[in-house]
Short mmCIF file of N, CA and C in Angstrom, two decimals:
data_model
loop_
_atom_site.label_atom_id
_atom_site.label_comp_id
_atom_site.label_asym_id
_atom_site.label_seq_id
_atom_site.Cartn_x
_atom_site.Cartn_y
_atom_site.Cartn_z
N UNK A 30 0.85 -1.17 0.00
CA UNK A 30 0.00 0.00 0.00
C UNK A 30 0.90 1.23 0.00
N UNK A 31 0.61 2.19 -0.96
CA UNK A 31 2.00 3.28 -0.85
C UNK A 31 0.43 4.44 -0.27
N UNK A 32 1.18 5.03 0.36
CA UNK A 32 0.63 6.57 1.20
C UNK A 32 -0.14 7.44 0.18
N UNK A 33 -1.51 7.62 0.34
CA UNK A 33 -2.31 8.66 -0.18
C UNK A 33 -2.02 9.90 -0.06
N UNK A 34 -1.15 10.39 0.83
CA UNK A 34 -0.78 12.17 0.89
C UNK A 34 0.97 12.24 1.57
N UNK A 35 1.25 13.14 0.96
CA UNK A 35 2.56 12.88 1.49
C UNK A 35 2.96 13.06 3.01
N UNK A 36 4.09 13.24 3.01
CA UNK A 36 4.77 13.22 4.86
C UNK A 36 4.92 14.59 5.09
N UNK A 37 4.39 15.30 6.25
CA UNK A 37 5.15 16.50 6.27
C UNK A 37 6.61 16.59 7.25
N UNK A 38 6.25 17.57 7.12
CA UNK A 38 8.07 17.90 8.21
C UNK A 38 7.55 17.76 9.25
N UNK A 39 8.27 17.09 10.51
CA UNK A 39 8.07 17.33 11.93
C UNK A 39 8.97 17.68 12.49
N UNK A 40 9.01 18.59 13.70
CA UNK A 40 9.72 19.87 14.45
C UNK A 40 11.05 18.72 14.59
N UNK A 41 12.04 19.44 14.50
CA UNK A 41 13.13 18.59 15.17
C UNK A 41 13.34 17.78 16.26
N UNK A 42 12.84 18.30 17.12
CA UNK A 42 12.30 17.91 18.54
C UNK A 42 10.88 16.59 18.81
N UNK A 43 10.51 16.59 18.30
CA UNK A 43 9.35 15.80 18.24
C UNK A 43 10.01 14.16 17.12
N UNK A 44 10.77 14.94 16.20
CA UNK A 44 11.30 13.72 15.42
C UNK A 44 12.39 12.98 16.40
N UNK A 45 13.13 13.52 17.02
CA UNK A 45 14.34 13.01 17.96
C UNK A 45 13.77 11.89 18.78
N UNK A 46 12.56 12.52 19.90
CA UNK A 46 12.44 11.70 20.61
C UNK A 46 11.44 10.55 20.13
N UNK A 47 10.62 10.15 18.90
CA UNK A 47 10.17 9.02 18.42
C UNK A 47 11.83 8.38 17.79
N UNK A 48 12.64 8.87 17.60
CA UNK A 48 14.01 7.94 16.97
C UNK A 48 14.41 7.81 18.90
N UNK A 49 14.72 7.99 19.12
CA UNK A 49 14.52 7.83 20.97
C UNK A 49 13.72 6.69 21.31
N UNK A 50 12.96 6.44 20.90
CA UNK A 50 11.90 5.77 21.50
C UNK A 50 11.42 4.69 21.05
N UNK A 51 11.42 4.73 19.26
CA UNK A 51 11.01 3.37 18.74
C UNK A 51 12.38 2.76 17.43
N UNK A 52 13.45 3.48 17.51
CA UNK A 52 14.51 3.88 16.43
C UNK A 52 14.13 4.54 15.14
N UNK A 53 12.79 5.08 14.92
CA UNK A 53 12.31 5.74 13.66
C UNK A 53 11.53 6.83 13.81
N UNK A 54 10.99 7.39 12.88
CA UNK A 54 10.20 8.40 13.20
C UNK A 54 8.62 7.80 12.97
N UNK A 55 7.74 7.65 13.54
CA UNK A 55 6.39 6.91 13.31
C UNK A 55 5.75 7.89 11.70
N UNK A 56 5.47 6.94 10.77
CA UNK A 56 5.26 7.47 9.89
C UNK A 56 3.36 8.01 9.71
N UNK A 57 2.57 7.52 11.03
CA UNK A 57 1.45 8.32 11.21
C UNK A 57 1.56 9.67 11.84
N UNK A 58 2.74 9.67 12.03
CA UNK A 58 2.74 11.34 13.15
C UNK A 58 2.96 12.52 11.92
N UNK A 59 3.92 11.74 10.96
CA UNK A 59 4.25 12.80 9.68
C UNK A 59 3.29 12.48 8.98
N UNK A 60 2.66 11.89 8.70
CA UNK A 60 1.15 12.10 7.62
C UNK A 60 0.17 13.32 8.28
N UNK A 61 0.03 12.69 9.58
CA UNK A 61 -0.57 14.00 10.53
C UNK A 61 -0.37 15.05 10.75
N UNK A 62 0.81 15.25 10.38
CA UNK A 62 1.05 16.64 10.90
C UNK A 62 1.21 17.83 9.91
N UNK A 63 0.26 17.24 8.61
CA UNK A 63 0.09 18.78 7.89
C UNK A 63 -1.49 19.09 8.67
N UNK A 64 -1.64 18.69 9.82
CA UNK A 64 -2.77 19.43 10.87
C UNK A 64 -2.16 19.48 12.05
N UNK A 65 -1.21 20.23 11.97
CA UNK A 65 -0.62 19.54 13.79
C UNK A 65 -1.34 20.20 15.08
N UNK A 66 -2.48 20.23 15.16
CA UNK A 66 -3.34 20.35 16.36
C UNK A 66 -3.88 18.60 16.31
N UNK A 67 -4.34 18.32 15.13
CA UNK A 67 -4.83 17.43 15.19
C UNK A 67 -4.04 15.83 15.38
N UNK A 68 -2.93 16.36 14.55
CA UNK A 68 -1.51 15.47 15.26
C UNK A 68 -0.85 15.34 16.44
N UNK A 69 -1.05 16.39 17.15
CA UNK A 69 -0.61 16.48 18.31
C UNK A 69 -1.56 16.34 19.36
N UNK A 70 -3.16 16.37 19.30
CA UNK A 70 -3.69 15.58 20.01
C UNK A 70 -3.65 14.14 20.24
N UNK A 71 -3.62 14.09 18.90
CA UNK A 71 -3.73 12.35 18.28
C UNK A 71 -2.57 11.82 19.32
N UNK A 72 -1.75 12.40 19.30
CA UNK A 72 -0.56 11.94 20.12
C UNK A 72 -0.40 11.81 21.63
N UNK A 73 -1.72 12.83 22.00
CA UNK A 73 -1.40 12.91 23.43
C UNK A 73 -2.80 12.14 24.03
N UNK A 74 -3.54 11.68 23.02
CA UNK A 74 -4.69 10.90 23.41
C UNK A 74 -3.46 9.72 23.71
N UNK A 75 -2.91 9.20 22.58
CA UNK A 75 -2.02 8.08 22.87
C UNK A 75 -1.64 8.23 23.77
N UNK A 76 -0.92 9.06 24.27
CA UNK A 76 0.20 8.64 25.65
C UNK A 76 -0.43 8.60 26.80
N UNK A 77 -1.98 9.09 26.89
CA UNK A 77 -2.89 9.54 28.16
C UNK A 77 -3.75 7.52 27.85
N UNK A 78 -3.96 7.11 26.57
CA UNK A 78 -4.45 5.72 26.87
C UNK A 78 -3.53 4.70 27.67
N UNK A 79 -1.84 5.37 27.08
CA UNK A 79 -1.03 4.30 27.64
C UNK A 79 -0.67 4.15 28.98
N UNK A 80 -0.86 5.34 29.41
CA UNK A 80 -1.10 5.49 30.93
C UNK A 80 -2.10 4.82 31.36
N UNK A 81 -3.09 4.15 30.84
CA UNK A 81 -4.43 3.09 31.48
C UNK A 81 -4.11 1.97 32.41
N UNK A 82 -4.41 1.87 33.32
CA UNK A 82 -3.41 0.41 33.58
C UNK A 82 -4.57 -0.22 35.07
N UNK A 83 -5.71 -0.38 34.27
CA UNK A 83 -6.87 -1.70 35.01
C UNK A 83 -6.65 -2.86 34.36
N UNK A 84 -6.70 -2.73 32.88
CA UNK A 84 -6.42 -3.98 32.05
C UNK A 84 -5.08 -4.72 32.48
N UNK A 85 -4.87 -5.96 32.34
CA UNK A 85 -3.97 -6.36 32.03
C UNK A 85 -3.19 -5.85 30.46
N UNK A 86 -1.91 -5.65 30.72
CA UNK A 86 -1.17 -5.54 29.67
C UNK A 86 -1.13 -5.97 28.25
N UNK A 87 -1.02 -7.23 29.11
CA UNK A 87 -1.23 -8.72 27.52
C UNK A 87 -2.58 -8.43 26.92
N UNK A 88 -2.99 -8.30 27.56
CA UNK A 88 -4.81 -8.61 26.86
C UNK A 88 -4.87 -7.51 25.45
N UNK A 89 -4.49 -6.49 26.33
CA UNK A 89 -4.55 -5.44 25.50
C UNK A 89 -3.59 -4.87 24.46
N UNK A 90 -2.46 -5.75 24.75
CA UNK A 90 -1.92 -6.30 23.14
C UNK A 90 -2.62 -7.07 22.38
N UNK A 91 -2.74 -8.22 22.90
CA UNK A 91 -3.26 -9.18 22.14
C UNK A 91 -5.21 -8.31 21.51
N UNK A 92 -5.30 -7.68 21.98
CA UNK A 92 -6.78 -7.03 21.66
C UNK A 92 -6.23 -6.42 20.15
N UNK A 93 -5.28 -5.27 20.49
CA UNK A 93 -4.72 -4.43 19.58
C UNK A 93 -4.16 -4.76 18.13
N UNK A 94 -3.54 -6.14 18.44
CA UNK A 94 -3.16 -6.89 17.35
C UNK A 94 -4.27 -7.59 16.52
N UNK A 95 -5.66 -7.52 17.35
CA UNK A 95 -6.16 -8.74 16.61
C UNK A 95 -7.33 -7.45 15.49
N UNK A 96 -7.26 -6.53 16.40
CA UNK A 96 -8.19 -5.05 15.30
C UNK A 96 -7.31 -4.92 14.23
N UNK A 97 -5.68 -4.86 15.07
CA UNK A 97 -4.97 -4.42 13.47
C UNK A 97 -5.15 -5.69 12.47
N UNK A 98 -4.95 -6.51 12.49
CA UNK A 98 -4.91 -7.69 11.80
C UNK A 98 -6.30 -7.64 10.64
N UNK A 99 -7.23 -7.26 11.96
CA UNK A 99 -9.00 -7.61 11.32
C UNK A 99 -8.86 -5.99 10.32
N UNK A 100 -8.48 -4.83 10.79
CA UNK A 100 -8.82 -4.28 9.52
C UNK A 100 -7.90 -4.23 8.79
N UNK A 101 -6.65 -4.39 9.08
CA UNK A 101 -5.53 -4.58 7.84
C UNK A 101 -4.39 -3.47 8.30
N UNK A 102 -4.31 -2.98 9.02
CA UNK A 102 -3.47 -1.93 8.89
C UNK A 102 -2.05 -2.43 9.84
N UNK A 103 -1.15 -2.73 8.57
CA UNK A 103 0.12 -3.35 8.75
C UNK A 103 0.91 -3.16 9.63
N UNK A 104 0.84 -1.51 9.75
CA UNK A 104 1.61 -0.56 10.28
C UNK A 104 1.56 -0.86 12.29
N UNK A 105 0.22 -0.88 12.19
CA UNK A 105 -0.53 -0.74 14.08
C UNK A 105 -0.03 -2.58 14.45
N UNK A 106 -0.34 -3.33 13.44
CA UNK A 106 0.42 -4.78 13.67
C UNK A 106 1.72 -5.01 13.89
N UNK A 107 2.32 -3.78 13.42
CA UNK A 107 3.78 -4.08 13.14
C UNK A 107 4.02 -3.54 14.32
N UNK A 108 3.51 -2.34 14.65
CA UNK A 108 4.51 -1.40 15.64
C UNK A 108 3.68 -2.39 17.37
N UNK A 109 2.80 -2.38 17.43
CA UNK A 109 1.93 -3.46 18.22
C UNK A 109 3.10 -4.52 18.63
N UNK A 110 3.56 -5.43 17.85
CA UNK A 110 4.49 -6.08 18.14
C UNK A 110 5.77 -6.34 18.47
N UNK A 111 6.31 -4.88 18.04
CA UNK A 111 7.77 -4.38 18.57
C UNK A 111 7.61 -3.96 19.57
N UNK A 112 6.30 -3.52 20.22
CA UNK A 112 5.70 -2.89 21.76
C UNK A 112 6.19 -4.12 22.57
N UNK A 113 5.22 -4.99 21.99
CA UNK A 113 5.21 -6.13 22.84
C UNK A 113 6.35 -6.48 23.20
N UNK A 114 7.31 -6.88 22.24
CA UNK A 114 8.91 -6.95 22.75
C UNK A 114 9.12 -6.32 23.79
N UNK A 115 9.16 -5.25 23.36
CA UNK A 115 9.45 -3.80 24.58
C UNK A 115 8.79 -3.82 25.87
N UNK A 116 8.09 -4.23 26.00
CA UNK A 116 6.94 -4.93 27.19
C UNK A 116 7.36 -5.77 28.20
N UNK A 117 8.20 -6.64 27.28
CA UNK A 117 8.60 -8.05 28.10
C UNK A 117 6.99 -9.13 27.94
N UNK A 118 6.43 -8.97 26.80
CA UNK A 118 5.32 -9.98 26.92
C UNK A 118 5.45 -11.32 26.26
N UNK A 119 4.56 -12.23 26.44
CA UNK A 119 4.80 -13.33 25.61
C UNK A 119 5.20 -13.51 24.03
N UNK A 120 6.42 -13.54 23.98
CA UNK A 120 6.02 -13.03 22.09
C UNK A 120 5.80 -13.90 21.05
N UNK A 121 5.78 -15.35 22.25
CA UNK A 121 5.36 -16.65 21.38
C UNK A 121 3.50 -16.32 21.06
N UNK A 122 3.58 -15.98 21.89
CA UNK A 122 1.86 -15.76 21.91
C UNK A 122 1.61 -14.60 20.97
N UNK A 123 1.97 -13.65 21.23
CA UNK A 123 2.24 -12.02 20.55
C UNK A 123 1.93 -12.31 18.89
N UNK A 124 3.15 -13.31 18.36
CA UNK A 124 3.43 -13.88 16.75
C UNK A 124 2.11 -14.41 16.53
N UNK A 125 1.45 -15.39 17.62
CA UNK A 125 0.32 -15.68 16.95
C UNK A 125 -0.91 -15.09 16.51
N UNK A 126 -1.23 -13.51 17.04
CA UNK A 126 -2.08 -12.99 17.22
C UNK A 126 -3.31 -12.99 16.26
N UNK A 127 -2.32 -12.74 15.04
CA UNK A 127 -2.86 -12.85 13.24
C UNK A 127 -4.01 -13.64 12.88
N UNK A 128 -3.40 -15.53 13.75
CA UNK A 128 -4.21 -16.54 13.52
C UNK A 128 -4.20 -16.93 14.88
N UNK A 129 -4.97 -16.17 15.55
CA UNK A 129 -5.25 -16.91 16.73
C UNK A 129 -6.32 -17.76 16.84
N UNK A 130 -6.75 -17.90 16.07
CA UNK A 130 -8.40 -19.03 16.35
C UNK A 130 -7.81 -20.04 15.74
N UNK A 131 -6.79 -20.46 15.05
CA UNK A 131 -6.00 -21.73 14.75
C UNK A 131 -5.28 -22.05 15.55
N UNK A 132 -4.41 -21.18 16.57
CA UNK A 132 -3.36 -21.22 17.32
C UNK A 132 -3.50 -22.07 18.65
N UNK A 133 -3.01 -22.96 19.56
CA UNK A 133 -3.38 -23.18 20.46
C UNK A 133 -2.73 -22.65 21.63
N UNK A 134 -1.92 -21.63 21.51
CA UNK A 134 -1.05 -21.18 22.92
C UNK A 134 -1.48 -19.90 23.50
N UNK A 135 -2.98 -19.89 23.46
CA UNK A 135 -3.94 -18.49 24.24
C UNK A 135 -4.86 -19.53 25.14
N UNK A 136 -5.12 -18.52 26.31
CA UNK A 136 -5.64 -18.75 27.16
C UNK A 136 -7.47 -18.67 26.68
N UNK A 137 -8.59 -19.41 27.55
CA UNK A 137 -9.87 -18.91 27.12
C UNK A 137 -9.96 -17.54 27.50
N UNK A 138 -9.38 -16.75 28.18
CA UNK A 138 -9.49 -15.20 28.58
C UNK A 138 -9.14 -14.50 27.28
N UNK A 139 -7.83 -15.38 27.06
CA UNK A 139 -6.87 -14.57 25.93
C UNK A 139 -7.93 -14.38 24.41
N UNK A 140 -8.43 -15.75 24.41
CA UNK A 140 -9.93 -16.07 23.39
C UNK A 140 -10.52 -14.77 23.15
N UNK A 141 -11.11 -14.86 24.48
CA UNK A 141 -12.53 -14.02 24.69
C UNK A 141 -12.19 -12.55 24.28
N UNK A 142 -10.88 -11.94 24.48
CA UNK A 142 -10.85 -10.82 24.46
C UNK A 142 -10.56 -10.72 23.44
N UNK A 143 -9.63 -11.25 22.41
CA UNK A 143 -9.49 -11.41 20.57
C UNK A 143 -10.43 -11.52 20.02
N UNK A 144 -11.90 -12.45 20.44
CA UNK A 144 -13.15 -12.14 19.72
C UNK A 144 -13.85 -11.36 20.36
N UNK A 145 -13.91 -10.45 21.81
CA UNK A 145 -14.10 -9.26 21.35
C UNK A 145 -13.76 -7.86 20.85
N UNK A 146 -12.46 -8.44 20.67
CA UNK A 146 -11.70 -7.14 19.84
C UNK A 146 -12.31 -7.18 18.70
N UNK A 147 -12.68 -8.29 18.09
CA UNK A 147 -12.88 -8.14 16.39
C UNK A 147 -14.63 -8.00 16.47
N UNK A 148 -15.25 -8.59 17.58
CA UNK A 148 -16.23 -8.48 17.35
C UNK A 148 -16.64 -6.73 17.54
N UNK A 149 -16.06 -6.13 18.11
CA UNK A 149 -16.08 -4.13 18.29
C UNK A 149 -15.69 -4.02 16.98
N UNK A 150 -14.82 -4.16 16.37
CA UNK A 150 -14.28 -4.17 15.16
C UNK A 150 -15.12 -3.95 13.47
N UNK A 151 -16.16 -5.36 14.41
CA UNK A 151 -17.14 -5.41 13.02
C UNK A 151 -17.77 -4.43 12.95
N UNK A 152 -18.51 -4.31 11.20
CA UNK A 152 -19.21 -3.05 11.03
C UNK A 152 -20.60 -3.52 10.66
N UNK A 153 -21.52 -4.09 11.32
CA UNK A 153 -22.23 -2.83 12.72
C UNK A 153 -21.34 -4.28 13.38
N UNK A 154 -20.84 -3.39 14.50
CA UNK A 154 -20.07 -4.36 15.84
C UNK A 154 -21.22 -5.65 16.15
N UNK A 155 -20.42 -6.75 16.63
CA UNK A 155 -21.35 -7.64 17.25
C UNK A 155 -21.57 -8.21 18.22
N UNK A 156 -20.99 -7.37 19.01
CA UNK A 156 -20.48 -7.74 20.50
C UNK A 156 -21.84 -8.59 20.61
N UNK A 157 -21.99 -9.58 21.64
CA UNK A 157 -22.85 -10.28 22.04
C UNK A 157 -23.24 -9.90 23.59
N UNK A 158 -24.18 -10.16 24.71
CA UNK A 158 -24.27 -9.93 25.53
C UNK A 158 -23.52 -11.11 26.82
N UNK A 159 -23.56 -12.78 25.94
CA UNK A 159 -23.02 -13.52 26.44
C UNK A 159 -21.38 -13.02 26.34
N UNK A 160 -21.16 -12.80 25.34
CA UNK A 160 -19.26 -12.33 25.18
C UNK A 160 -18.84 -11.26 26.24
N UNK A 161 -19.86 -10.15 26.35
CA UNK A 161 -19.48 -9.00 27.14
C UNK A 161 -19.96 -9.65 28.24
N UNK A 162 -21.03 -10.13 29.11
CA UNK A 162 -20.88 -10.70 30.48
C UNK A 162 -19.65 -11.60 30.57
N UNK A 163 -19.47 -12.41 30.04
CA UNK A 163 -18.45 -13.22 30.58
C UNK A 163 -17.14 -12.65 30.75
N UNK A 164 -16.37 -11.74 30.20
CA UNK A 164 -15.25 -11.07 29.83
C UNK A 164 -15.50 -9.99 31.70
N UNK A 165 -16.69 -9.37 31.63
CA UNK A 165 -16.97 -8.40 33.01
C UNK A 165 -16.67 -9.79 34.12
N UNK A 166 -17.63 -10.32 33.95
CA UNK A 166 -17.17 -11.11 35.17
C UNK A 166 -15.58 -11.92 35.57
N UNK A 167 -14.99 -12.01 34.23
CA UNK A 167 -13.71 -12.26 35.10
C UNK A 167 -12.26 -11.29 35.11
N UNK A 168 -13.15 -10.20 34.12
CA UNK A 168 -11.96 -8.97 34.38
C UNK A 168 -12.30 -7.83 35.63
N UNK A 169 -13.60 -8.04 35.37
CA UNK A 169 -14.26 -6.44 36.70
C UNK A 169 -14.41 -5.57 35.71
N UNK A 170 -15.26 -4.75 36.13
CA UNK A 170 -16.01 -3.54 35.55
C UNK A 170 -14.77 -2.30 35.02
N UNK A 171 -13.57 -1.95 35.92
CA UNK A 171 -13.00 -0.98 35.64
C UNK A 171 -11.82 -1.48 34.42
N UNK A 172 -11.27 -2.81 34.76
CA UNK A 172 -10.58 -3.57 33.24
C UNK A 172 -12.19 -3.46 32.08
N UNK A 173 -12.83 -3.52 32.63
CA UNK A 173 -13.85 -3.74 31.38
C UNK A 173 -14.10 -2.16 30.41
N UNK A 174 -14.54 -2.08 31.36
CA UNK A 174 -14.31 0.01 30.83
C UNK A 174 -12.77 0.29 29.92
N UNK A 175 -11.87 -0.36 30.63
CA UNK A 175 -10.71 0.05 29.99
C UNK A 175 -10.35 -0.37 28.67
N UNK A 176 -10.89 -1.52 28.46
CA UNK A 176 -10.93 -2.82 27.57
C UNK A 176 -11.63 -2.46 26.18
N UNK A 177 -12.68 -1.86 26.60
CA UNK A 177 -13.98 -1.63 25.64
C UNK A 177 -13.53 -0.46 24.87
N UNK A 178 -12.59 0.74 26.22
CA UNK A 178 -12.49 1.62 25.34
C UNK A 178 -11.15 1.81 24.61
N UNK A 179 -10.08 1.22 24.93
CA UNK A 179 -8.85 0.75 24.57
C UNK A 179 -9.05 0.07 22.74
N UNK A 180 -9.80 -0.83 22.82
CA UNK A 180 -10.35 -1.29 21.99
C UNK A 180 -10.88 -0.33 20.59
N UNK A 181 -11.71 0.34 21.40
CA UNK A 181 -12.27 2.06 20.60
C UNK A 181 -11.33 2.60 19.95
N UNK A 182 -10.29 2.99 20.43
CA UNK A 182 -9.14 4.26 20.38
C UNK A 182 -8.22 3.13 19.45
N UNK A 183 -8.18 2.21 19.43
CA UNK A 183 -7.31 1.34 18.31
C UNK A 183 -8.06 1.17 17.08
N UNK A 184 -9.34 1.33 17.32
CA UNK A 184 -10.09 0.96 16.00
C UNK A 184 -9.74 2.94 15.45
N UNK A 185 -10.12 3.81 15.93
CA UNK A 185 -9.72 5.01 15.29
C UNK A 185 -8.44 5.04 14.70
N UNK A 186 -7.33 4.66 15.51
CA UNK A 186 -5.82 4.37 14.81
C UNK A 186 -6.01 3.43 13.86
N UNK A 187 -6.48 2.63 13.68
CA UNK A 187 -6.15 1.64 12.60
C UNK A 187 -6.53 1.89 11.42
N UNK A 188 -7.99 2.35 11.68
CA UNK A 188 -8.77 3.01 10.16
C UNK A 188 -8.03 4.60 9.74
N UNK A 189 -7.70 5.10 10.64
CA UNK A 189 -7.26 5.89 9.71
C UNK A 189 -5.65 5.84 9.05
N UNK A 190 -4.82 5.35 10.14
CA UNK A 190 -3.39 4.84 9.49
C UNK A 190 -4.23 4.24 8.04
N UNK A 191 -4.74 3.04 8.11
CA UNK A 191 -5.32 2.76 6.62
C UNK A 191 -6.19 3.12 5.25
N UNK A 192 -6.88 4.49 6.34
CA UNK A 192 -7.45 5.06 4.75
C UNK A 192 -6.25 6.08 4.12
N UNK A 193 -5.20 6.41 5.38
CA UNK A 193 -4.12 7.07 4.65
C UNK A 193 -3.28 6.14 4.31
N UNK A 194 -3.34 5.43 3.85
CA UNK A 194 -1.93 4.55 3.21
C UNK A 194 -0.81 4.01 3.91
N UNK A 195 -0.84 3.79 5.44
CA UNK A 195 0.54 3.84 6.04
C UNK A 195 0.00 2.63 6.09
N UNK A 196 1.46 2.00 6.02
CA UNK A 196 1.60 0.51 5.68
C UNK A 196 3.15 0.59 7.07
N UNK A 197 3.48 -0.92 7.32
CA UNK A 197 4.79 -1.15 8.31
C UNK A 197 6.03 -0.74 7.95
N UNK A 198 6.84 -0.01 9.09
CA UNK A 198 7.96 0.52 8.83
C UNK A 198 9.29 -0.55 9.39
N UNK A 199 8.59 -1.81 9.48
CA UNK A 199 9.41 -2.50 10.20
C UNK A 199 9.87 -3.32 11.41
N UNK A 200 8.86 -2.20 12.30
CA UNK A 200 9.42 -2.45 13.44
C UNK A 200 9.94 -3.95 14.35
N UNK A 201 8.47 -4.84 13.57
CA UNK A 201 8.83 -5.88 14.58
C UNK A 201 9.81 -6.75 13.82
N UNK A 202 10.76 -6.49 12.45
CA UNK A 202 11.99 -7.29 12.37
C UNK A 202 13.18 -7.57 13.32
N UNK A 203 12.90 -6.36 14.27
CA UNK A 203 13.83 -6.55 15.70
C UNK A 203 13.60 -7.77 16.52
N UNK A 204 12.43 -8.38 16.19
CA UNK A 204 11.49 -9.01 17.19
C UNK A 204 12.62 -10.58 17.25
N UNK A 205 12.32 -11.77 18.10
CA UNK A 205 13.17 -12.62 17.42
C UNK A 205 12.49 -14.13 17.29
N UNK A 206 11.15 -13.74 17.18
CA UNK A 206 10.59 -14.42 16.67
C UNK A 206 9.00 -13.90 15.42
N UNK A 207 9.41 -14.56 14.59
CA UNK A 207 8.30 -13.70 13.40
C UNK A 207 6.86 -13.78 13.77
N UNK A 208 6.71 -12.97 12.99
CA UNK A 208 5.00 -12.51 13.06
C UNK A 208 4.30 -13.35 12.64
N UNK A 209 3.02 -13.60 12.78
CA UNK A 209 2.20 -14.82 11.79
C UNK A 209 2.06 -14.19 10.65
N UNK A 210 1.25 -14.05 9.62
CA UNK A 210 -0.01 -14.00 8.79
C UNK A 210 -1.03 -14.55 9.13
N UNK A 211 -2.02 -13.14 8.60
CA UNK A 211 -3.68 -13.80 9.49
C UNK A 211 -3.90 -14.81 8.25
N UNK A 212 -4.36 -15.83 9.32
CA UNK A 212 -5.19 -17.05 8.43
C UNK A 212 -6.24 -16.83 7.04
#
């Protein structure tokens, strides 16, 4: 997929510390930022979600990976998984995310929350009422809140990294074990 609009410039300062932080410059921040109010919220919504911390960690990788996967956007899969590295999370599990309903090394929690990542995902969503009770009752209401809306805020990143063209910059070739392909 090559990029629908080009890259703009980002402040010197703002480019440093993403090469700081992930070794590149995130190539959604320079698509964004021929609006940089709107780039620079975009950015600080991010760092105010990543500060969330009712959910478990994993889950909410494994959630993140399974939206990027379901709508396609290479980029949120890719960088998703070099996180995970960075995390210290399972990354045997992490690789599988793609094809996790073939995979057997997820938990039924780990399940539940991959089909309801994709089930938020779908368009009209299909969350079920059996899927969302069961998930509340063994995460609690405030992981659930976090979950649902974590979930939200990845589906906005994903669709739009993908109606603009950003495709993966790489990241998880650091990783040292490969990524799947979704089934």
């Amino acid at each position: 997929m090559a990029l629908r609009i080009a890259k703009a410039e980002l402040p010197d300062e703002l480019k440093q510390g993403m090469i700081d932080q992930l070794g590149a410059v995130m190539e959604p921040a320079e698509v964004l930022w021929h609006n940089p109010k709107v780039a620079q919220d975009g950015l600080g919504l991010g760092r105010l979600v990543a500060q969330w911390d009712a959910a478990d960690e994993s889950l909410k990788s494994f959630a993140h990976m399974a939206v990027a996967a379901q709508v396609g956007c290479s980029w949120c899969l890719d960088v998703g998984y070099f996180q995970a590295q960075n995390e210290n999370l399972d990354l045997k599990k992490a690789s599988q995310v793609p094809r996790w309903r073939e995979s057997e090394v997820f938990t039924p929690l780990e399940r539940d929350v991959m089909e309801y990542a994709e089930a938020m995902t779908n368009t009209p969503p299909t969350v079920t009422d059996e899927l969302y009770a069961g998930l509340l009752d063994r995460v609690g209401p405030a992981a659930m809140v976090e979950l649902t809306t974590y979930i939200a805020f990845v589906n906005f990143s994903t669709r739009g990294n993908t109606a603009h063209g950003i495709s993966s910059q790489g990241f998880s070739e650091a990783c040292e074990i490969p990524l799947e392909a979704r089934a």
